[in-house]
PDB file of C-alpha atoms in Angstrom:
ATOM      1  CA  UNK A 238      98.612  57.068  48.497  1.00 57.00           C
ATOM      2  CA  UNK A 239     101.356  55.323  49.433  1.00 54.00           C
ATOM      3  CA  UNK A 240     102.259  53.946  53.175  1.00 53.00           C
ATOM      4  CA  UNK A 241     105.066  56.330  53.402  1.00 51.00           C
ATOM      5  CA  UNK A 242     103.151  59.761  52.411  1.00 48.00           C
ATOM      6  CA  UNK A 243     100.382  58.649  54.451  1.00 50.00           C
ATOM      7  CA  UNK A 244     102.739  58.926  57.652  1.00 50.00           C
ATOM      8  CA  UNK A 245     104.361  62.167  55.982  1.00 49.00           C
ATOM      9  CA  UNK A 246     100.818  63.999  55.631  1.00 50.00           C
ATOM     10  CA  UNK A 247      99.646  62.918  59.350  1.00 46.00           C
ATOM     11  CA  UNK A 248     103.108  63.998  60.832  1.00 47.00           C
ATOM     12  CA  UNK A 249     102.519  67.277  59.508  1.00 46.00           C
ATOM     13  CA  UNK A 250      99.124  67.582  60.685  1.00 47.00           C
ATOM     14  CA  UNK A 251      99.993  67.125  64.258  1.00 45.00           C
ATOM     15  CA  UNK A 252     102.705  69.620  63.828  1.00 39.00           C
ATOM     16  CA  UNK A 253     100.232  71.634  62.607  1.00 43.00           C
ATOM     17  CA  UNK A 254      97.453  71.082  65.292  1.00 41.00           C
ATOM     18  CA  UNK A 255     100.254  71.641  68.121  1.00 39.00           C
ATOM     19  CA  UNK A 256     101.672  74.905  66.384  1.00 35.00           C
ATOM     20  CA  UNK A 257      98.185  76.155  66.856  1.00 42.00           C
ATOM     21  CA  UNK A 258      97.622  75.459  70.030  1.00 40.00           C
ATOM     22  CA  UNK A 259     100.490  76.808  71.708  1.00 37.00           C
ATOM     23  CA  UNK A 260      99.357  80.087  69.588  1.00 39.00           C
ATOM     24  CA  UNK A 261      96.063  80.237  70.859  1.00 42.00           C
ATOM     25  CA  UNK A 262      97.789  79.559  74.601  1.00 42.00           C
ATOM     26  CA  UNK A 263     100.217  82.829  74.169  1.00 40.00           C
ATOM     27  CA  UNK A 264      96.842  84.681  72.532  1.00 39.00           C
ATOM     28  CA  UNK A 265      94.620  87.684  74.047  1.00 40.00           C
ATOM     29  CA  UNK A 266      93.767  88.615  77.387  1.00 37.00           C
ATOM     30  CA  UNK A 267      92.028  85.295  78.306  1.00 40.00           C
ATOM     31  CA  UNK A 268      94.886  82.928  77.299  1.00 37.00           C
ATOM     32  CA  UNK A 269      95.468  80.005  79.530  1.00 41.00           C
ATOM     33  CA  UNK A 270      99.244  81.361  80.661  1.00 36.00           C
ATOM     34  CA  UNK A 271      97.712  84.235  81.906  1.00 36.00           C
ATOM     35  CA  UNK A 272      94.993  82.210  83.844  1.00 39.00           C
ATOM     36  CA  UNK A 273      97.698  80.764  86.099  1.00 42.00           C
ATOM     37  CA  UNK A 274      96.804  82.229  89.942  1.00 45.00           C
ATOM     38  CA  UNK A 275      99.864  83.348  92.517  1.00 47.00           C
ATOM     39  CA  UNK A 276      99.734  81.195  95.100  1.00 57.00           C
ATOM     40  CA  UNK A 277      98.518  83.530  97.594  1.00 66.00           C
ATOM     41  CA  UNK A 278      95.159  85.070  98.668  1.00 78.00           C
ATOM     42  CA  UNK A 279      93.781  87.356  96.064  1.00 90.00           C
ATOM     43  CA  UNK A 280      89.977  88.093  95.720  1.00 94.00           C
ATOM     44  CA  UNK A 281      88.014  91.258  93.805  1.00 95.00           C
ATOM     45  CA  UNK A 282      84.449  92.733  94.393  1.00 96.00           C
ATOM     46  CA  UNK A 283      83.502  95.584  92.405  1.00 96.00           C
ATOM     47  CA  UNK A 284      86.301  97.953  91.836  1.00 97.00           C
ATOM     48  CA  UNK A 285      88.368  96.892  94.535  1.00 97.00           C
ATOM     49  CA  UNK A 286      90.957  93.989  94.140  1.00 97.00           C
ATOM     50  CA  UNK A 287      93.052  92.608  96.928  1.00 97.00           C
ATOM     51  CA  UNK A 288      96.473  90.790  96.249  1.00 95.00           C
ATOM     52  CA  UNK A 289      98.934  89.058  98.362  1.00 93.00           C
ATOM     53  CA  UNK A 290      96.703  89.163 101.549  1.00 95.00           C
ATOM     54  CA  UNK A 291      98.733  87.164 104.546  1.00 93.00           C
ATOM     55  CA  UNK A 292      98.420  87.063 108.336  1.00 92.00           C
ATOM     56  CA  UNK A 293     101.593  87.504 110.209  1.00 89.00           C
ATOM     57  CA  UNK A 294     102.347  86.563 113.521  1.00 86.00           C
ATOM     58  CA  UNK A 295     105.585  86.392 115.960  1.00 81.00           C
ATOM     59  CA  UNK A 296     108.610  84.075 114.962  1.00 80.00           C
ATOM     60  CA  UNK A 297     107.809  82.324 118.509  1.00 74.00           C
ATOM     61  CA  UNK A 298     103.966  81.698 118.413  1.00 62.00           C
ATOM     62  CA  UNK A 299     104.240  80.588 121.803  1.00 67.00           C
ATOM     63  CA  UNK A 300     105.154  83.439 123.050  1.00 60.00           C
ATOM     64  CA  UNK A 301     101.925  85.856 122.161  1.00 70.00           C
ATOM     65  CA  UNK A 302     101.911  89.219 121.003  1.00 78.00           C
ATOM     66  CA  UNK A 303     101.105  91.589 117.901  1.00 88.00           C
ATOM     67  CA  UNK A 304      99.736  90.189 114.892  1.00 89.00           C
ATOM     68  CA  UNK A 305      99.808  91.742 111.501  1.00 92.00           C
ATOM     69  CA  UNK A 306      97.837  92.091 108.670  1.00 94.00           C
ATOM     70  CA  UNK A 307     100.026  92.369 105.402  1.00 94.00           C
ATOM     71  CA  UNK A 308      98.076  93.091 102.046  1.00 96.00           C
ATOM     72  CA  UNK A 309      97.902  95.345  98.196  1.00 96.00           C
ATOM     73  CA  UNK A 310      94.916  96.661  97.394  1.00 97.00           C
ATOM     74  CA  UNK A 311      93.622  98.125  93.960  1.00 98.00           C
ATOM     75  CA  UNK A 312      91.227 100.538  93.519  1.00 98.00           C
ATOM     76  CA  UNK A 313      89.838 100.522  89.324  1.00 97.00           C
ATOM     77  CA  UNK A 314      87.209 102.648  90.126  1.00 97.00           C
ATOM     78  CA  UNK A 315      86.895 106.618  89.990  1.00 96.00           C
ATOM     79  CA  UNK A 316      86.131 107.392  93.389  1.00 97.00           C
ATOM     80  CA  UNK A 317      88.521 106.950  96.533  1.00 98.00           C
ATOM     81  CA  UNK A 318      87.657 104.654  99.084  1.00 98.00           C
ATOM     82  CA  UNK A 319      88.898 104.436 102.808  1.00 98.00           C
ATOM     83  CA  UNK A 320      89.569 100.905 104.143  1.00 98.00           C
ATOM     84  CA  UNK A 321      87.406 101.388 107.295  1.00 97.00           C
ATOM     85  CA  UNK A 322      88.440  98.307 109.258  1.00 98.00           C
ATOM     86  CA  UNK A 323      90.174  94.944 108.567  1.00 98.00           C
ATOM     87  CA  UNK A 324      89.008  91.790 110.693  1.00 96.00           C
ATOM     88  CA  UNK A 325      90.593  88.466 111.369  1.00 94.00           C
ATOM     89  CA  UNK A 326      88.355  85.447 112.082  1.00 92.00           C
ATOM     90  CA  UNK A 327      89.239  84.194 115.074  1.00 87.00           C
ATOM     91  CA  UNK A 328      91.800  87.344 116.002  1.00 89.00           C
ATOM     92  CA  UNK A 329      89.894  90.438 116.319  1.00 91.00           C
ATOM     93  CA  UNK A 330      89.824  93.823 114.669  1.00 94.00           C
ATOM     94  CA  UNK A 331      93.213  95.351 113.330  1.00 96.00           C
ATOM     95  CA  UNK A 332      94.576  98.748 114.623  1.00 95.00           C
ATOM     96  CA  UNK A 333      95.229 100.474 110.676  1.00 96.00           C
ATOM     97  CA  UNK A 334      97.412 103.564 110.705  1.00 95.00           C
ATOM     98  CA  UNK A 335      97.756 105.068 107.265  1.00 95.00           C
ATOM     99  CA  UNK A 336     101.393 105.770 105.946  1.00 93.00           C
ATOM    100  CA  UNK A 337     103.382 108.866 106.985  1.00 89.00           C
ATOM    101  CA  UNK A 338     101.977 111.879 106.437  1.00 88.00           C
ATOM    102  CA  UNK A 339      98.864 110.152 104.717  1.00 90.00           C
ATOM    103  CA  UNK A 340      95.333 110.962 107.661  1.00 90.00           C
ATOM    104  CA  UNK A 341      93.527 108.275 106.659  1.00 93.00           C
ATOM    105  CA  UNK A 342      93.974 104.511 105.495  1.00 96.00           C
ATOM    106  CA  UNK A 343      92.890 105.324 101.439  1.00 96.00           C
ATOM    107  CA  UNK A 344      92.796 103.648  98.467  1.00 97.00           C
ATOM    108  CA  UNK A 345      92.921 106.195  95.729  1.00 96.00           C
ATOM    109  CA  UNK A 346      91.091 106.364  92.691  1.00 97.00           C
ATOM    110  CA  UNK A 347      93.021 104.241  89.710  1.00 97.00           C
ATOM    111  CA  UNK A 348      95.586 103.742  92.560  1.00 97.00           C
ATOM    112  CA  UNK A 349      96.932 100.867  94.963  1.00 97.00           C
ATOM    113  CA  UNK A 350      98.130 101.129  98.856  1.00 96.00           C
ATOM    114  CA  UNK A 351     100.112  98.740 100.260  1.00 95.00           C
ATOM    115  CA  UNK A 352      99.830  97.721 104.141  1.00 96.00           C
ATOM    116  CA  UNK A 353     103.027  95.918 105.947  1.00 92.00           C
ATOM    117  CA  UNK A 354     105.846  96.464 105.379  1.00 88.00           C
ATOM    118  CA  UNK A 355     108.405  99.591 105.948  1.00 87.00           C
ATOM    119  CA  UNK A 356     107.349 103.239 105.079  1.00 90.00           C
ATOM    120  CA  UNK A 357     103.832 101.763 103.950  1.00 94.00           C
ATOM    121  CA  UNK A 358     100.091 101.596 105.779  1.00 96.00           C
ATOM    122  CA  UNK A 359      99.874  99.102 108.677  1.00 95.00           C
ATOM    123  CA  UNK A 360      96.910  96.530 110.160  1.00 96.00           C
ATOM    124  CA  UNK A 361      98.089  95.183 113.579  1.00 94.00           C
ATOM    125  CA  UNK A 362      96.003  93.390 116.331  1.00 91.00           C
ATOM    126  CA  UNK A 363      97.886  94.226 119.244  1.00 86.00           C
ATOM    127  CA  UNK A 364      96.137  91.700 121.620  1.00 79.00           C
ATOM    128  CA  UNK A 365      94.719  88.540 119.084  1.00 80.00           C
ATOM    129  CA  UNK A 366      92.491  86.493 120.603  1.00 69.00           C
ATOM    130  CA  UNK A 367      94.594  83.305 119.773  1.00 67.00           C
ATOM    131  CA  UNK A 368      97.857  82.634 119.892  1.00 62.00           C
ATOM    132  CA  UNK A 369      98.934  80.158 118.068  1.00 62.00           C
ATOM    133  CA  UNK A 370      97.062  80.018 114.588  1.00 75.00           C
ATOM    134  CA  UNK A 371     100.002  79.555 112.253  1.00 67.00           C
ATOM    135  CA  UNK A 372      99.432  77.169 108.914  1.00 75.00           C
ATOM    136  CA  UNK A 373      96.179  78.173 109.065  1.00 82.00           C
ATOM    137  CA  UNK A 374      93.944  79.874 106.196  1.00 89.00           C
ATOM    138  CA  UNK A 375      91.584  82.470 108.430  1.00 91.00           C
ATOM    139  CA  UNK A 376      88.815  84.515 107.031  1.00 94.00           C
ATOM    140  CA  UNK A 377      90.042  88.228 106.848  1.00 96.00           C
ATOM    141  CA  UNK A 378      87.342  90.854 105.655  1.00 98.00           C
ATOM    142  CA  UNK A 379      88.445  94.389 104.342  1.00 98.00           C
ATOM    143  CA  UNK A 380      85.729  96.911 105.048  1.00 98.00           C
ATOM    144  CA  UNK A 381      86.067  99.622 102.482  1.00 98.00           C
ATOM    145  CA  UNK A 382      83.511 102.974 102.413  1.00 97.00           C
ATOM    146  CA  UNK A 383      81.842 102.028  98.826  1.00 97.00           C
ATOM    147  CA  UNK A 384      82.274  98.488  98.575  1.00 97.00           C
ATOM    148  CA  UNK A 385      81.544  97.112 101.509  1.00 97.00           C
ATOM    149  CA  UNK A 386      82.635  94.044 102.994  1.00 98.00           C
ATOM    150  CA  UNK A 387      85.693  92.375 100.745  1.00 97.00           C
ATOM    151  CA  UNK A 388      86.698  88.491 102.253  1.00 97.00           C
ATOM    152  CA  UNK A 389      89.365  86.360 101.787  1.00 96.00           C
ATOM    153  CA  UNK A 390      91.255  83.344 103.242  1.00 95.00           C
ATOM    154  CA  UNK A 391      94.219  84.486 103.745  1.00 94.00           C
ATOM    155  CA  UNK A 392      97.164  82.618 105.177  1.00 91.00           C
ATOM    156  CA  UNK A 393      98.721  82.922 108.452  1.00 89.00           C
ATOM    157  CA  UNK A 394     102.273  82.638 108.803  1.00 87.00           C
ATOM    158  CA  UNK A 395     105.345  83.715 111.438  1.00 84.00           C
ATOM    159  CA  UNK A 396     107.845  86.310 110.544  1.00 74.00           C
ATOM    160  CA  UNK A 397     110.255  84.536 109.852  1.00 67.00           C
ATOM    161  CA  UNK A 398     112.321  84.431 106.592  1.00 48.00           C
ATOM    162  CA  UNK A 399     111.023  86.643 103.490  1.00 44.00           C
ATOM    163  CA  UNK A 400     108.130  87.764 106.004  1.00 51.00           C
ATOM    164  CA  UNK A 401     111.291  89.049 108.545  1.00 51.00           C
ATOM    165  CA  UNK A 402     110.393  92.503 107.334  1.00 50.00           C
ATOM    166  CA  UNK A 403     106.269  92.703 107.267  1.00 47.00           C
ATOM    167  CA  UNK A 404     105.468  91.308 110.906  1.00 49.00           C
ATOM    168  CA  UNK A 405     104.705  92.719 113.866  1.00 55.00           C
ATOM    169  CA  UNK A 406     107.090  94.233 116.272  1.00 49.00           C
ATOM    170  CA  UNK A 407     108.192  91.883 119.202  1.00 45.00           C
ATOM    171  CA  UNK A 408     106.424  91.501 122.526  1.00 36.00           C
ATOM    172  CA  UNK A 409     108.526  95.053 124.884  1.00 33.00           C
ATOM    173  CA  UNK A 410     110.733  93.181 127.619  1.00 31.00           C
ATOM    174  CA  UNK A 411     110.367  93.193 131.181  1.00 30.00           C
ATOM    175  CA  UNK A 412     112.571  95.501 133.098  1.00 34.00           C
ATOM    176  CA  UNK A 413     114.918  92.995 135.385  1.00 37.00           C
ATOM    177  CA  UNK A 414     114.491  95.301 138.391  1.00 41.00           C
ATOM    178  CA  UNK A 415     111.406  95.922 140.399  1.00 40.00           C
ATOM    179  CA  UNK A 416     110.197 100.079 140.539  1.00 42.00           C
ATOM    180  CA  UNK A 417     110.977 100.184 144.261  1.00 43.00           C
ATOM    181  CA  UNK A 418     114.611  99.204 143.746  1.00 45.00           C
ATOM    182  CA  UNK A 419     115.105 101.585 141.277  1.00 42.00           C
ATOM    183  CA  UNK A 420     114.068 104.077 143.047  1.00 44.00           C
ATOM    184  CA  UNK A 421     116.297 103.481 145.982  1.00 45.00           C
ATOM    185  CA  UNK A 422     119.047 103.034 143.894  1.00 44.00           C
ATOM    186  CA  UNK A 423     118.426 106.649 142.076  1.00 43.00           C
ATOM    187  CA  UNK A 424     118.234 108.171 145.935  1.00 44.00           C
ATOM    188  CA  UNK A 425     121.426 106.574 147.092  1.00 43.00           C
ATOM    189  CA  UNK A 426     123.709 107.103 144.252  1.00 44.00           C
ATOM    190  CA  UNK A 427     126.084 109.885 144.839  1.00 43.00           C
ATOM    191  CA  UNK A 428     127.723 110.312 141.769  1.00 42.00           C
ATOM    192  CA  UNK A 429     127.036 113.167 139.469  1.00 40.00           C
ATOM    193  CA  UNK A 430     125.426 112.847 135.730  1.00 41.00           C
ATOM    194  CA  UNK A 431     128.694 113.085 134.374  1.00 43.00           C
ATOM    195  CA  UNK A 432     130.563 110.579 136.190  1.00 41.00           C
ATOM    196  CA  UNK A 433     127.795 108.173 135.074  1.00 44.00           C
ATOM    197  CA  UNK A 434     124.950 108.599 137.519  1.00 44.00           C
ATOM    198  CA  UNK A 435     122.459 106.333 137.625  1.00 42.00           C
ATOM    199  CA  UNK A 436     120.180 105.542 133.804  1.00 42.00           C
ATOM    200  CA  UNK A 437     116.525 106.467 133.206  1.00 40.00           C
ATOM    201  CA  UNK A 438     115.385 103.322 131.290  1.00 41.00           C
ATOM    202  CA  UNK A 439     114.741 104.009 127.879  1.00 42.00           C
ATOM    203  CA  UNK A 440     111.070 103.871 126.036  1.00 41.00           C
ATOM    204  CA  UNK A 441     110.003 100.633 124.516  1.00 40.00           C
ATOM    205  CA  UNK A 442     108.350 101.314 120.843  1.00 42.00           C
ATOM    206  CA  UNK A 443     105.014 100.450 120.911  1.00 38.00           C
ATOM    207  CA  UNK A 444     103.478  97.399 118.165  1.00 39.00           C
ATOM    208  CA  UNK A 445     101.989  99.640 116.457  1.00 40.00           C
ATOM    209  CA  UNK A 446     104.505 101.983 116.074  1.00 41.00           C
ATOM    210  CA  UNK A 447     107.201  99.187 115.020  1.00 42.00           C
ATOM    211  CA  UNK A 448     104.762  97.441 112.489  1.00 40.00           C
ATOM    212  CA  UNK A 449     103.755 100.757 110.812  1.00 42.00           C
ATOM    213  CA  UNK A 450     107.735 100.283 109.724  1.00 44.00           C
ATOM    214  CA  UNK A 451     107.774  97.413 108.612  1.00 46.00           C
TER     215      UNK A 451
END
C-alpha cells in the first residue's frame, strides 16, 4: 500500500473512532453529559432526593439575625413523608412552617416541595448560634418520617444578589423613642384623631413570618 493510502485509511479511522465516541457520550441514561453535577449541594437516600440545598444568612453578617434554610426536595417513593426537622451544624434547629394553607411541612408521594422562597415552605433559625459563617460549607441534616436522617454540606451564603429573594427577613428596628416618652407625649397631645393626633407605632413582621414569603 502506498504512503499516501496508508495516511488516507488511518485518517479515516480516527474519524471513525471519534464519531463513536461522541455517540456513546450523547447515549442512554448513564452517558457522561448527563453525569455532569450542578454546582450546588444535592445528596439522595432512599426515596428522598435533595437539590439545591443552601444556607442563607443577612446581607450584613455582622449585624446578626435570622438565618434561612433554602432547599427542593423529591419524594420517588409511594408514601408521603413529613420533613420533621432541619438542623444546621453549628446554627441550631430551623423553625419550618409549611406553605399556605398546607398543616404540615410534606413531601408528597411522586411529588417535590420547595422551602425559601415566596409563596413556598420555609426553614428559618431565628436566633443561630453564630453569626458570621458565610463561605462556609456546614453540615445540614433533613429529618424526614420514613427516611430518617438525610445530610448534606450545603453552602452558606448572604442574601444578597440572586439569593435577594430566599433569605431571611431583616433584624425589626428599634423604636427611636423610649416607652415612657411616648406615653407622655400620647397624654399631652390635644389634638383630635383627625387633625393628626398622635401615631400608634405600627407592628414589625416577625422572621418567620417574612421568610415564609420569600
Amino acid at each position: 500500500m502506498s504512503s499516501s493510502l496508508r495516511r488516507g485509511a488511518l485518517a479515516a479511522s480516527a474519524l471513525a473512532f471519534s464519531i463513536a465516541t461522541l455517540a456513546a457520550c450523547g447515549a442512554g441514561n448513564n452517558s457522561q453529559t448527563l453525569e455532569i453535577k450542578p454546582d450546588n449541594a444535592s445528596t439522595s437516600v432512599g426515596d428522598i432526593k435533595i437539590q439545591n440545598a443552601v444556607v442563607i444568612t443577612q446581607p450584613n453578617p455582622a449585624g446578626g439575625g435570622p438565618v434561612a434554610v433554602s432547599a427542593t426536595v423529591f419524594n420517588s417513593g409511594k408514601q408521603a413523608q413529613t420533613i420533621e426537622s432541619i438542623d444546621v451544624e453549628g446554627l441550631g434547629t430551623a423553625k419550618l412552617s409549611p406553605a399556605k394553607g398546607e398543616k404540615e411541612l410534606t413531601v408528597p408521594a411522586g411529588g417535590v416541595v420547595v422551602i425559601g422562597g415566596e409563596g413556598n415552605a420555609s426553614a428559618v433559625l431565628e436566633h443561630p448560634d453564630e453569626k458570621s459563617i458565610d463561605g462556609n460549607a456546614q453540615k445540614t441534616t433533613f429529618t424526614l418520617s420514613d427516611t430518617g436522617a438525610v445530610s448534606l454540606a450545603a453552602f452558606v451564603v448572604p442574601a444578597a444578589g440572586y439569593f435577594s429573594s430566599w433569605g431571611p427577613s431583616a433584624i425589626p428596628s428599634v423604636p427611636s423613642e423610649s416607652p415612657s416618652e411616648s406615653a407622655s407625649e400620647t397624654a399631652t397631645s390635644t389634638a383630635s384623631p383627625a387633625a393628626g393626633g398622635s401615631e400608634s407605632p405600627s407592628a414589625s413582621e416577625s422572621p418567620s413570618e417574612s421568610a415564609s414569603g420569600n
